PDB file of C-alpha atoms (C1' of nucleotides) in Angstrom:
ATOM      1  CA  MET O   4      50.721  74.164  91.651  1.00  0.00           C
ATOM      2  CA  ALA O   5      49.110  72.812  94.227  1.00  0.00           C
ATOM      3  CA  VAL O   6      49.929  68.896  94.679  1.00  0.00           C
ATOM      4  CA  ASN O   7      52.454  67.165  92.939  1.00  0.00           C
ATOM      5  CA  LYS O   8      51.234  64.434  90.298  1.00  0.00           C
ATOM      6  CA  TYR O   9      53.318  61.394  89.259  1.00  0.00           C
ATOM      7  CA  SER O  10      55.565  61.998  86.281  1.00  0.00           C
ATOM      8  CA  ARG O  11      57.840  59.105  84.699  1.00  0.00           C
ATOM      9  CA  GLN O  12      60.107  61.943  83.808  1.00  0.00           C
ATOM     10  CA  ARG O  13      60.683  63.399  87.420  1.00  0.00           C
ATOM     11  CA  GLU O  14      60.826  59.637  88.740  1.00  0.00           C
ATOM     12  CA  ALA O  15      63.464  58.932  86.186  1.00  0.00           C
ATOM     13  CA  ILE O  16      65.686  62.042  87.366  1.00  0.00           C
ATOM     14  CA  LYS O  17      64.961  60.919  90.860  1.00  0.00           C
ATOM     15  CA  GLU O  18      65.925  57.553  90.066  1.00  0.00           C
ATOM     16  CA  TYR O  19      69.088  58.453  88.288  1.00  0.00           C
ATOM     17  CA  LEU O  20      70.489  60.839  91.069  1.00  0.00           C
ATOM     18  CA  ALA O  21      70.074  58.176  93.615  1.00  0.00           C
ATOM     19  CA  HIS O  22      71.964  55.633  91.842  1.00  0.00           C
ATOM     20  CA  THR O  23      74.994  58.412  90.844  1.00  0.00           C
ATOM     21  CA  LYS O  24      77.951  59.748  92.762  1.00  0.00           C
ATOM     22  CA  GLU O  25      78.586  61.887  89.917  1.00  0.00           C
ATOM     23  CA  HIS O  26      77.129  65.313  91.488  1.00  0.00           C
ATOM     24  CA  PRO O  27      75.824  66.034  87.763  1.00  0.00           C
ATOM     25  CA  THR O  28      74.767  69.517  86.399  1.00  0.00           C
ATOM     26  CA  ALA O  29      71.034  69.878  85.327  1.00  0.00           C
ATOM     27  CA  ASP O  30      72.477  69.517  81.458  1.00  0.00           C
ATOM     28  CA  THR O  31      74.265  66.188  82.387  1.00  0.00           C
ATOM     29  CA  VAL O  32      71.122  64.999  83.884  1.00  0.00           C
ATOM     30  CA  TYR O  33      69.195  66.071  80.637  1.00  0.00           C
ATOM     31  CA  MET O  34      71.976  63.990  78.465  1.00  0.00           C
ATOM     32  CA  ASN O  35      71.390  60.730  80.501  1.00  0.00           C
ATOM     33  CA  ILE O  36      67.949  60.970  81.068  1.00  0.00           C
ATOM     34  CA  ARG O  37      67.483  61.164  77.364  1.00  0.00           C
ATOM     35  CA  ALA O  38      68.879  57.795  77.099  1.00  0.00           C
ATOM     36  CA  THR O  39      65.688  56.665  78.485  1.00  0.00           C
ATOM     37  CA  TYR O  40      63.380  59.570  77.311  1.00  0.00           C
ATOM     38  CA  PRO O  41      64.830  60.979  73.986  1.00  0.00           C
ATOM     39  CA  ASN O  42      62.420  63.735  73.795  1.00  0.00           C
ATOM     40  CA  ILE O  43      62.425  65.006  77.266  1.00  0.00           C
ATOM     41  CA  SER O  44      62.856  68.745  77.565  1.00  0.00           C
ATOM     42  CA  LEU O  45      65.407  70.502  78.982  1.00  0.00           C
ATOM     43  CA  GLY O  46      62.738  72.955  80.423  1.00  0.00           C
ATOM     44  CA  THR O  47      61.197  69.689  82.081  1.00  0.00           C
ATOM     45  CA  VAL O  48      64.828  68.530  83.746  1.00  0.00           C
ATOM     46  CA  TYR O  49      65.209  72.363  85.308  1.00  0.00           C
ATOM     47  CA  ARG O  50      61.594  72.239  86.574  1.00  0.00           C
ATOM     48  CA  ASN O  51      61.910  68.805  88.345  1.00  0.00           C
ATOM     49  CA  LEU O  52      65.453  69.554  89.726  1.00  0.00           C
ATOM     50  CA  ASN O  53      64.248  72.721  91.365  1.00  0.00           C
ATOM     51  CA  LEU O  54      61.004  71.202  92.478  1.00  0.00           C
ATOM     52  CA  LEU O  55      62.696  68.062  94.332  1.00  0.00           C
ATOM     53  CA  ALA O  56      65.241  70.563  95.822  1.00  0.00           C
ATOM     54  CA  GLU O  57      62.859  72.605  97.055  1.00  0.00           C
ATOM     55  CA  GLN O  58      61.134  69.380  98.463  1.00  0.00           C
ATOM     56  CA  GLY O  59      64.135  68.239  99.985  1.00  0.00           C
ATOM     57  CA  GLU O  60      64.370  64.826  98.066  1.00  0.00           C
ATOM     58  CA  ILE O  61      67.647  65.930  96.538  1.00  0.00           C
ATOM     59  CA  ILE O  62      70.099  68.945  97.018  1.00  0.00           C
ATOM     60  CA  LYS O  63      71.175  71.723  94.894  1.00  0.00           C
ATOM     61  CA  LEU O  64      74.928  72.490  95.070  1.00  0.00           C
ATOM     62  CA  ASN O  65      75.992  75.926  94.690  1.00  0.00           C
ATOM     63  CA  CYS O  66      79.698  74.728  93.534  1.00  0.00           C
ATOM     64  CA  GLN O  67      82.378  76.907  93.970  1.00  0.00           C
ATOM     65  CA  ASP O  68      83.638  76.455  90.302  1.00  0.00           C
ATOM     66  CA  GLY O  69      80.432  78.431  89.650  1.00  0.00           C
ATOM     67  CA  SER O  70      78.215  75.700  88.481  1.00  0.00           C
ATOM     68  CA  ASP O  71      75.282  74.378  89.887  1.00  0.00           C
ATOM     69  CA  ARG O  72      75.255  70.566  90.523  1.00  0.00           C
ATOM     70  CA  PHE O  73      72.699  67.766  92.144  1.00  0.00           C
ATOM     71  CA  ASP O  74      73.112  65.367  94.695  1.00  0.00           C
ATOM     72  CA  GLY O  75      70.618  62.326  95.187  1.00  0.00           C
ATOM     73  CA  ASN O  76      72.149  61.996  98.890  1.00  0.00           C
ATOM     74  CA  VAL O  77      70.183  63.830 101.315  1.00  0.00           C
ATOM     75  CA  LYS O  78      71.842  62.680 104.421  1.00  0.00           C
ATOM     76  CA  PRO O  79      74.141  65.231 105.590  1.00  0.00           C
ATOM     77  CA  HIS O  80      77.912  65.043 104.518  1.00  0.00           C
ATOM     78  CA  TYR O  81      80.266  67.419 102.876  1.00  0.00           C
ATOM     79  CA  HIS O  82      81.584  68.067  99.341  1.00  0.00           C
ATOM     80  CA  PHE O  83      84.954  68.390  97.841  1.00  0.00           C
ATOM     81  CA  LEU O  84      85.810  69.717  94.570  1.00  0.00           C
ATOM     82  CA  CYS O  85      88.902  68.622  93.006  1.00  0.00           C
ATOM     83  CA  ASN O  86      91.050  71.450  91.346  1.00  0.00           C
ATOM     84  CA  ASN O  87      92.723  69.115  88.912  1.00  0.00           C
ATOM     85  CA  CYS O  88      89.677  66.945  87.202  1.00  0.00           C
ATOM     86  CA  GLY O  89      86.932  69.532  88.489  1.00  0.00           C
ATOM     87  CA  ARG O  90      84.547  66.363  89.835  1.00  0.00           C
ATOM     88  CA  VAL O  91      82.834  66.898  92.948  1.00  0.00           C
ATOM     89  CA  HIS O  92      83.082  63.918  95.632  1.00  0.00           C
ATOM     90  CA  ASP O  93      81.478  63.318  99.046  1.00  0.00           C
ATOM     91  CA  ILE O  94      83.104  63.510 102.287  1.00  0.00           C
ATOM     92  CA  GLU O  95      81.627  61.324 105.219  1.00  0.00           C
ATOM     93  CA  MET O  96      83.145  63.137 108.412  1.00  0.00           C
ATOM     94  CA  GLU O  97      82.137  63.910 111.843  1.00  0.00           C
ATOM     95  CA  SER O  98      80.242  67.030 112.327  1.00  0.00           C
ATOM     96  CA  ILE O  99      82.152  70.408 112.654  1.00  0.00           C
ATOM     97  CA  ASP O 100      78.780  72.764 113.512  1.00  0.00           C
ATOM     98  CA  HIS O 101      80.897  73.839 116.013  1.00  0.00           C
ATOM     99  CA  ILE O 102      82.393  76.290 113.920  1.00  0.00           C
ATOM    100  CA  ASN O 103      79.066  78.233 113.801  1.00  0.00           C
ATOM    101  CA  LYS O 104      80.086  78.766 117.589  1.00  0.00           C
ATOM    102  CA  ILE O 105      83.323  80.030 116.632  1.00  0.00           C
ATOM    103  CA  ALA O 106      82.047  82.426 113.914  1.00  0.00           C
ATOM    104  CA  GLY O 107      79.331  83.502 116.272  1.00  0.00           C
ATOM    105  CA  ALA O 108      82.194  84.699 118.701  1.00  0.00           C
ATOM    106  CA  GLY O 109      83.170  87.568 116.331  1.00  0.00           C
ATOM    107  CA  PHE O 110      79.581  88.441 114.937  1.00  0.00           C
ATOM    108  CA  ASP O 111      76.570  90.173 115.999  1.00  0.00           C
ATOM    109  CA  GLY O 112      74.014  88.372 113.975  1.00  0.00           C
ATOM    110  CA  LYS O 113      72.291  84.863 114.330  1.00  0.00           C
ATOM    111  CA  ILE O 114      74.158  82.269 112.797  1.00  0.00           C
ATOM    112  CA  GLU O 115      71.974  79.550 111.647  1.00  0.00           C
ATOM    113  CA  GLY O 116      74.326  77.466 109.830  1.00  0.00           C
ATOM    114  CA  HIS O 117      77.286  77.077 106.872  1.00  0.00           C
ATOM    115  CA  VAL O 118      78.093  75.660 103.760  1.00  0.00           C
ATOM    116  CA  THR O 119      81.736  74.240 103.415  1.00  0.00           C
ATOM    117  CA  PHE O 120      83.526  73.184 100.336  1.00  0.00           C
ATOM    118  CA  PHE O 121      86.831  71.347 100.694  1.00  0.00           C
ATOM    119  CA  TYR O 122      89.206  71.280  97.778  1.00  0.00           C
ATOM    120  CA  GLY O 123      92.553  69.874  96.430  1.00  0.00           C
ATOM    121  CA  VAL O 124      93.196  66.965  94.766  1.00  0.00           C
ATOM    122  CA  CYS O 125      90.897  63.780  94.477  1.00  0.00           C
ATOM    123  CA  PRO O 126      92.133  59.967  94.999  1.00  0.00           C
ATOM    124  CA  ASP O 127      91.829  59.539  91.291  1.00  0.00           C
ATOM    125  CA  CYS O 128      94.044  62.173  90.238  1.00  0.00           C
ATOM    126  CA  MET O 129      96.703  61.206  93.129  1.00  0.00           C
ATOM    127  CA  ARG O 130      97.147  58.146  91.551  1.00  0.00           C
ATOM    128  CA  ASN O 131      97.654  59.614  88.167  1.00  0.00           C
ATOM    129  CA  GLU O 132     100.472  62.002  88.805  1.00  0.00           C
TER     130      GLU O 132
ATOM    131  CA  MET K  25      98.001  90.056  77.323  1.00  0.00           C
ATOM    132  CA  ALA K  26     101.616  89.944  78.255  1.00  0.00           C
ATOM    133  CA  VAL K  27     102.103  92.591  80.923  1.00  0.00           C
ATOM    134  CA  ASN K  28      99.598  94.898  82.573  1.00  0.00           C
ATOM    135  CA  LYS K  29      99.513  98.339  81.488  1.00  0.00           C
ATOM    136  CA  TYR K  30      98.083 100.930  83.613  1.00  0.00           C
ATOM    137  CA  SER K  31      94.330 101.818  82.950  1.00  0.00           C
ATOM    138  CA  ARG K  32      92.197 104.183  85.280  1.00  0.00           C
ATOM    139  CA  GLN K  33      89.315 102.364  84.863  1.00  0.00           C
ATOM    140  CA  ARG K  34      91.085  99.351  86.526  1.00  0.00           C
ATOM    141  CA  GLU K  35      92.206 101.720  89.100  1.00  0.00           C
ATOM    142  CA  ALA K  36      89.097 103.006  90.167  1.00  0.00           C
ATOM    143  CA  ILE K  37      87.506  99.774  90.376  1.00  0.00           C
ATOM    144  CA  LYS K  38      89.930  98.359  93.016  1.00  0.00           C
ATOM    145  CA  GLU K  39      89.696 101.582  94.415  1.00  0.00           C
ATOM    146  CA  TYR K  40      86.302 101.398  94.978  1.00  0.00           C
ATOM    147  CA  LEU K  41      86.284  97.628  96.133  1.00  0.00           C
ATOM    148  CA  ALA K  42      88.817  98.733  98.710  1.00  0.00           C
ATOM    149  CA  HIS K  43      86.638 101.222 100.456  1.00  0.00           C
ATOM    150  CA  THR K  44      83.162  99.346 100.339  1.00  0.00           C
ATOM    151  CA  LYS K  45      82.227  96.694 102.363  1.00  0.00           C
ATOM    152  CA  GLU K  46      79.370  95.807 100.292  1.00  0.00           C
ATOM    153  CA  HIS K  47      80.629  92.771  98.423  1.00  0.00           C
ATOM    154  CA  PRO K  48      78.835  94.423  95.198  1.00  0.00           C
ATOM    155  CA  THR K  49      78.377  92.172  92.042  1.00  0.00           C
ATOM    156  CA  ALA K  50      79.662  93.126  89.026  1.00  0.00           C
ATOM    157  CA  ASP K  51      76.690  94.944  87.706  1.00  0.00           C
ATOM    158  CA  THR K  52      76.958  97.176  91.291  1.00  0.00           C
ATOM    159  CA  VAL K  53      80.202  97.949  90.630  1.00  0.00           C
ATOM    160  CA  TYR K  54      79.459  98.854  87.071  1.00  0.00           C
ATOM    161  CA  MET K  55      76.908 101.483  88.513  1.00  0.00           C
ATOM    162  CA  ASN K  56      79.058 102.859  91.182  1.00  0.00           C
ATOM    163  CA  ILE K  57      82.356 103.300  88.656  1.00  0.00           C
ATOM    164  CA  ARG K  58      80.022 105.301  85.993  1.00  0.00           C
ATOM    165  CA  ALA K  59      79.624 107.747  88.651  1.00  0.00           C
ATOM    166  CA  THR K  60      83.160 108.990  88.014  1.00  0.00           C
ATOM    167  CA  TYR K  61      83.688 107.128  84.054  1.00  0.00           C
ATOM    168  CA  PRO K  62      80.104 107.729  82.846  1.00  0.00           C
ATOM    169  CA  ASN K  63      81.056 105.636  79.636  1.00  0.00           C
ATOM    170  CA  ILE K  64      82.785 102.696  81.197  1.00  0.00           C
ATOM    171  CA  SER K  65      81.975  99.556  79.483  1.00  0.00           C
ATOM    172  CA  LEU K  66      80.476  96.593  81.462  1.00  0.00           C
ATOM    173  CA  GLY K  67      82.633  94.340  79.564  1.00  0.00           C
ATOM    174  CA  THR K  68      85.529  96.349  80.992  1.00  0.00           C
ATOM    175  CA  VAL K  69      84.312  95.711  84.592  1.00  0.00           C
ATOM    176  CA  TYR K  70      83.931  92.293  84.035  1.00  0.00           C
ATOM    177  CA  ARG K  71      87.570  91.797  82.619  1.00  0.00           C
ATOM    178  CA  ASN K  72      89.251  93.736  85.344  1.00  0.00           C
ATOM    179  CA  LEU K  73      87.143  92.018  88.114  1.00  0.00           C
ATOM    180  CA  ASN K  74      88.425  88.775  86.788  1.00  0.00           C
ATOM    181  CA  LEU K  75      92.027  90.156  86.370  1.00  0.00           C
ATOM    182  CA  LEU K  76      92.155  91.419  89.566  1.00  0.00           C
ATOM    183  CA  ALA K  77      90.641  88.233  91.150  1.00  0.00           C
ATOM    184  CA  GLU K  78      93.187  86.226  89.037  1.00  0.00           C
ATOM    185  CA  GLN K  79      96.104  88.089  90.364  1.00  0.00           C
ATOM    186  CA  GLY K  80      94.898  87.946  93.993  1.00  0.00           C
ATOM    187  CA  GLU K  81      94.458  91.665  94.229  1.00  0.00           C
ATOM    188  CA  ILE K  82      90.906  91.335  94.941  1.00  0.00           C
ATOM    189  CA  ILE K  83      88.503  88.049  95.928  1.00  0.00           C
ATOM    190  CA  LYS K  84      85.768  87.088  93.793  1.00  0.00           C
ATOM    191  CA  LEU K  85      83.083  85.072  96.018  1.00  0.00           C
ATOM    192  CA  ASN K  86      81.263  82.391  94.551  1.00  0.00           C
ATOM    193  CA  CYS K  87      78.074  83.450  97.057  1.00  0.00           C
ATOM    194  CA  GLN K  88      75.574  80.746  98.282  1.00  0.00           C
ATOM    195  CA  ASP K  89      72.731  82.528  96.505  1.00  0.00           C
ATOM    196  CA  GLY K  90      73.995  82.245  93.264  1.00  0.00           C
ATOM    197  CA  SER K  91      75.430  85.623  92.491  1.00  0.00           C
ATOM    198  CA  ASP K  92      79.458  86.265  92.138  1.00  0.00           C
ATOM    199  CA  ARG K  93      80.461  89.084  94.452  1.00  0.00           C
ATOM    200  CA  PHE K  94      83.696  90.864  94.898  1.00  0.00           C
ATOM    201  CA  ASP K  95      85.696  91.935  97.988  1.00  0.00           C
ATOM    202  CA  GLY K  96      88.630  94.161  98.049  1.00  0.00           C
ATOM    203  CA  ASN K  97      89.553  92.289 101.451  1.00  0.00           C
ATOM    204  CA  VAL K  98      92.329  90.194 100.550  1.00  0.00           C
ATOM    205  CA  LYS K  99      93.061  89.379 104.233  1.00  0.00           C
ATOM    206  CA  PRO K 100      91.795  85.971 105.308  1.00  0.00           C
ATOM    207  CA  HIS K 101      88.356  85.931 106.996  1.00  0.00           C
ATOM    208  CA  TYR K 102      85.023  84.380 106.686  1.00  0.00           C
ATOM    209  CA  HIS K 103      81.907  85.580 104.799  1.00  0.00           C
ATOM    210  CA  PHE K 104      77.993  85.680 105.847  1.00  0.00           C
ATOM    211  CA  LEU K 105      74.959  85.749 103.975  1.00  0.00           C
ATOM    212  CA  CYS K 106      71.784  87.194 105.777  1.00  0.00           C
ATOM    213  CA  ASN K 107      68.798  85.021 104.602  1.00  0.00           C
ATOM    214  CA  ASN K 108      66.871  87.740 105.466  1.00  0.00           C
ATOM    215  CA  CYS K 109      68.186  90.810 103.318  1.00  0.00           C
ATOM    216  CA  GLY K 110      70.499  89.043 101.014  1.00  0.00           C
ATOM    217  CA  ARG K 111      73.510  90.986 102.067  1.00  0.00           C
ATOM    218  CA  VAL K 112      77.058  89.304 102.704  1.00  0.00           C
ATOM    219  CA  HIS K 113      79.193  90.540 105.965  1.00  0.00           C
ATOM    220  CA  ASP K 114      82.782  90.121 106.796  1.00  0.00           C
ATOM    221  CA  ILE K 115      83.184  87.762 109.544  1.00  0.00           C
ATOM    222  CA  GLU K 116      86.608  88.126 111.645  1.00  0.00           C
ATOM    223  CA  MET K 117      87.100  85.168 113.458  1.00  0.00           C
ATOM    224  CA  GLU K 118      89.737  82.719 114.776  1.00  0.00           C
ATOM    225  CA  SER K 119      91.538  79.991 112.123  1.00  0.00           C
ATOM    226  CA  ILE K 120      89.210  77.079 111.638  1.00  0.00           C
ATOM    227  CA  ASP K 121      91.724  75.340 109.173  1.00  0.00           C
ATOM    228  CA  HIS K 122      91.370  72.278 111.624  1.00  0.00           C
ATOM    229  CA  ILE K 123      88.634  71.165 109.616  1.00  0.00           C
ATOM    230  CA  ASN K 124      90.584  70.327 106.757  1.00  0.00           C
ATOM    231  CA  LYS K 125      92.005  67.552 108.895  1.00  0.00           C
ATOM    232  CA  ILE K 126      88.767  66.404 110.191  1.00  0.00           C
ATOM    233  CA  ALA K 127      87.620  66.163 106.422  1.00  0.00           C
ATOM    234  CA  GLY K 128      91.047  64.712 105.605  1.00  0.00           C
ATOM    235  CA  ALA K 129      90.243  61.605 108.196  1.00  0.00           C
ATOM    236  CA  GLY K 130      87.432  60.484 105.703  1.00  0.00           C
ATOM    237  CA  PHE K 131      89.141  60.891 102.487  1.00  0.00           C
ATOM    238  CA  ASP K 132      91.989  59.556 100.422  1.00  0.00           C
ATOM    239  CA  GLY K 133      92.596  62.810  98.556  1.00  0.00           C
ATOM    240  CA  LYS K 134      94.816  65.894  99.581  1.00  0.00           C
ATOM    241  CA  ILE K 135      92.693  68.554 101.146  1.00  0.00           C
ATOM    242  CA  GLU K 136      94.404  71.906 100.235  1.00  0.00           C
ATOM    243  CA  GLY K 137      91.531  74.255 101.694  1.00  0.00           C
ATOM    244  CA  HIS K 138      87.886  74.938 102.200  1.00  0.00           C
ATOM    245  CA  VAL K 139      85.634  77.867 101.465  1.00  0.00           C
ATOM    246  CA  THR K 140      82.872  78.275 104.156  1.00  0.00           C
ATOM    247  CA  PHE K 141      79.763  80.553 104.191  1.00  0.00           C
ATOM    248  CA  PHE K 142      77.943  80.909 107.198  1.00  0.00           C
ATOM    249  CA  TYR K 143      74.045  82.026 107.131  1.00  0.00           C
ATOM    250  CA  GLY K 144      71.443  83.185 109.091  1.00  0.00           C
ATOM    251  CA  VAL K 145      70.012  86.764 110.107  1.00  0.00           C
ATOM    252  CA  CYS K 146      72.405  89.868 109.983  1.00  0.00           C
ATOM    253  CA  PRO K 147      72.502  92.214 113.076  1.00  0.00           C
ATOM    254  CA  ASP K 148      70.767  94.834 110.951  1.00  0.00           C
ATOM    255  CA  CYS K 149      67.786  92.519 110.165  1.00  0.00           C
ATOM    256  CA  MET K 150      67.912  91.182 114.229  1.00  0.00           C
ATOM    257  CA  ARG K 151      66.999  95.166 115.079  1.00  0.00           C
ATOM    258  CA  ASN K 152      64.493  95.329 112.464  1.00  0.00           C
ATOM    259  CA  GLU K 153      61.828  92.806 113.795  1.00  0.00           C
TER     260      GLU K 153
ATOM    261  C1'  DA J  16      34.617  57.253  81.574  1.00  0.00           C
ATOM    262  C1'  DC J  17      34.546  61.905  82.625  1.00  0.00           C
ATOM    263  C1'  DA J  18      36.016  66.589  84.624  1.00  0.00           C
ATOM    264  C1'  DT J  19      39.886  68.797  86.496  1.00  0.00           C
ATOM    265  C1'  DA J  20      44.541  69.845  87.192  1.00  0.00           C
ATOM    266  C1'  DT J  21      49.247  69.184  86.875  1.00  0.00           C
ATOM    267  C1'  DA J  22      53.125  68.084  83.666  1.00  0.00           C
ATOM    268  C1'  DT J  23      55.100  68.177  79.296  1.00  0.00           C
ATOM    269  C1'  DA J  24      57.615  69.132  74.935  1.00  0.00           C
ATOM    270  C1'  DA J  25      58.970  72.690  72.336  1.00  0.00           C
ATOM    271  C1'  DT J  26      60.059  77.210  71.396  1.00  0.00           C
ATOM    272  C1'  DA J  27      60.667  82.057  72.972  1.00  0.00           C
ATOM    273  C1'  DA J  28      62.480  85.184  76.373  1.00  0.00           C
ATOM    274  C1'  DC J  29      65.188  86.345  79.443  1.00  0.00           C
ATOM    275  C1'  DA J  30      69.882  87.992  82.458  1.00  0.00           C
ATOM    276  C1'  DA J  31      74.681  87.332  83.150  1.00  0.00           C
ATOM    277  C1'  DT J  32      78.771  86.892  80.914  1.00  0.00           C
ATOM    278  C1'  DT J  33      81.788  86.715  77.404  1.00  0.00           C
ATOM    279  C1'  DA J  34      83.745  87.620  72.707  1.00  0.00           C
ATOM    280  C1'  DC J  35      84.802  90.700  69.160  1.00  0.00           C
ATOM    281  C1'  DT J  36      86.607  94.966  66.725  1.00  0.00           C
ATOM    282  C1'  DA J  37      87.812  99.502  65.570  1.00  0.00           C
ATOM    283  C1'  DT J  38      89.669 103.064  68.310  1.00  0.00           C
ATOM    284  C1'  DT J  39      92.087 104.922  72.342  1.00  0.00           C
ATOM    285  C1'  DA J  40      95.612 105.151  75.876  1.00  0.00           C
ATOM    286  C1'  DT J  41     100.221 103.431  78.155  1.00  0.00           C
ATOM    287  C1'  DT J  42     104.691 102.430  77.957  1.00  0.00           C
ATOM    288  C1'  DC J  43     109.544 102.231  76.408  1.00  0.00           C
ATOM    289  C1'  DA J  44     113.298 103.267  73.320  1.00  0.00           C
ATOM    290  C1'  DT J  45     115.031 106.881  70.680  1.00  0.00           C
TER     291       DT J  45
ATOM    292  C1'  DA T  20     109.260 115.222  73.116  1.00  0.00           C
ATOM    293  C1'  DT T  21     108.124 111.824  69.190  1.00  0.00           C
ATOM    294  C1'  DG T  22     106.886 107.435  67.590  1.00  0.00           C
ATOM    295  C1'  DA T  23     106.469 102.383  67.489  1.00  0.00           C
ATOM    296  C1'  DA T  24     104.622  98.478  69.844  1.00  0.00           C
ATOM    297  C1'  DT T  25     100.923  96.906  72.352  1.00  0.00           C
ATOM    298  C1'  DA T  26      97.631  96.584  75.666  1.00  0.00           C
ATOM    299  C1'  DA T  27      92.935  98.451  77.283  1.00  0.00           C
ATOM    300  C1'  DT T  28      88.845 100.527  75.995  1.00  0.00           C
ATOM    301  C1'  DA T  29      83.998 101.287  74.454  1.00  0.00           C
ATOM    302  C1'  DG T  30      80.001  99.631  71.973  1.00  0.00           C
ATOM    303  C1'  DT T  31      78.174  95.710  70.202  1.00  0.00           C
ATOM    304  C1'  DA T  32      77.094  91.230  69.078  1.00  0.00           C
ATOM    305  C1'  DA T  33      77.240  86.498  70.554  1.00  0.00           C
ATOM    306  C1'  DT T  34      77.180  82.554  73.470  1.00  0.00           C
ATOM    307  C1'  DT T  35      75.527  80.402  77.708  1.00  0.00           C
ATOM    308  C1'  DG T  36      72.565  78.804  81.668  1.00  0.00           C
ATOM    309  C1'  DT T  37      68.056  79.419  83.038  1.00  0.00           C
ATOM    310  C1'  DT T  38      62.931  80.572  83.254  1.00  0.00           C
ATOM    311  C1'  DA T  39      58.435  81.554  80.852  1.00  0.00           C
ATOM    312  C1'  DT T  40      54.793  80.732  77.961  1.00  0.00           C
ATOM    313  C1'  DT T  41      51.370  77.630  75.666  1.00  0.00           C
ATOM    314  C1'  DA T  42      49.032  74.282  73.405  1.00  0.00           C
ATOM    315  C1'  DT T  43      48.805  69.406  74.339  1.00  0.00           C
ATOM    316  C1'  DA T  44      48.843  65.229  77.022  1.00  0.00           C
ATOM    317  C1'  DT T  45      48.833  62.655  80.981  1.00  0.00           C
ATOM    318  C1'  DA T  46      47.549  61.670  86.238  1.00  0.00           C
ATOM    319  C1'  DT T  47      44.118  61.937  89.352  1.00  0.00           C
ATOM    320  C1'  DG T  48      39.364  61.834  91.820  1.00  0.00           C
ATOM    321  C1'  DT T  49      34.837  60.684  91.413  1.00  0.00           C
TER     322       DT T  49
END
DNA sequence: ACATATATAATAACAATTACTATTATTCAT
DNA sequence: ATGAATAATAGTAATTGTTATTATATATGT
C-alpha cells in the first residue's frame, strides 16, 4: 500500500469522528456510517480506523474498560471514563508531563511518555442522582 | 456463586502471580500452571483470574498494547510498558494523586482516580543497544 | 480513455474470551 | 467418618472482536 487514494468511505469516517464527542468504538462507527453508506463493510471501517490512527489523523484509545475507542480530536488532551454510564469524556487540562520525571526517579530505563485515564462520575450522571 | 470454596488450581494461580514480576497474560498463566497441573483448563484460569481480580487479590492490567495482564502485587504502584521488548515493569514512585486535582479543575464531574501507564525503553533494552 | 494501483464489499479465518455441562472436590452438619 | 448440598473443574462448544482473502469497483496519472 504505497500512497493513499481518496475514498468516500474513509472520508465519511474521518468526517464523522471530527463531529462527534462520543469516542465511539469501531462497531459504533460502522453503525453510524451505514446511515449514509448502507453497504459499507465492517472490514473497511476497521481498516480505515487503523490507517487513520497510524497516520495520526485520529487517535485510537485503548480504554480502561477493555474496549478500543476512536477520537477525532488529535490535540493533546486527557480522557475520563465514567464508572456509571461508561462513556468517555475529554478533559482539557494543563500538562502533567512532569510525572514522567517523577516516574524516572525510581526507574532505570528511559521514560518517553505516559497514557493516563481518569475515572469517576461524569457531569451528566452526577445530575441524575 | 455464593461463597468461595477452596481449590488447588486457584491457589496455584495466586501463588504463581505472587512470585513472578512478569505481568503475565492469561495464556501465560495457563502455560505455567500446567507445569504442576497438566490438565487444568484454560477456562478455569480465566475464571479464577477474573474472580481474584474482582476480590482485589490480584490486579488486572488493561495494558496499552491491548493485552490483559495480571499482577500479584496489589500494593499501589505504577507500570511501565517497554516499546522495544513489550514487557511490563513495576515502577515504585511517589504518589502522583495530585493530578486528579489538576484534572478536576477543567472538569465538572467527580474524579475518583486515575490509571497511568508509562512507556519508553526498559533498563534491559537500554543495555542491549 | 487507458493502464496501473489502491480500496471496497462480502466472506472466511482467526484469536481471545466466555458459556455450557457432566463430573469431581470441598464444605458442613450430623 | 458419612452423606447431602453446592461450588469448582475439565473439556468442549459458542461467542465476540478483529484481521485476512479475493474478486470487483474506484481513483489517479498519462
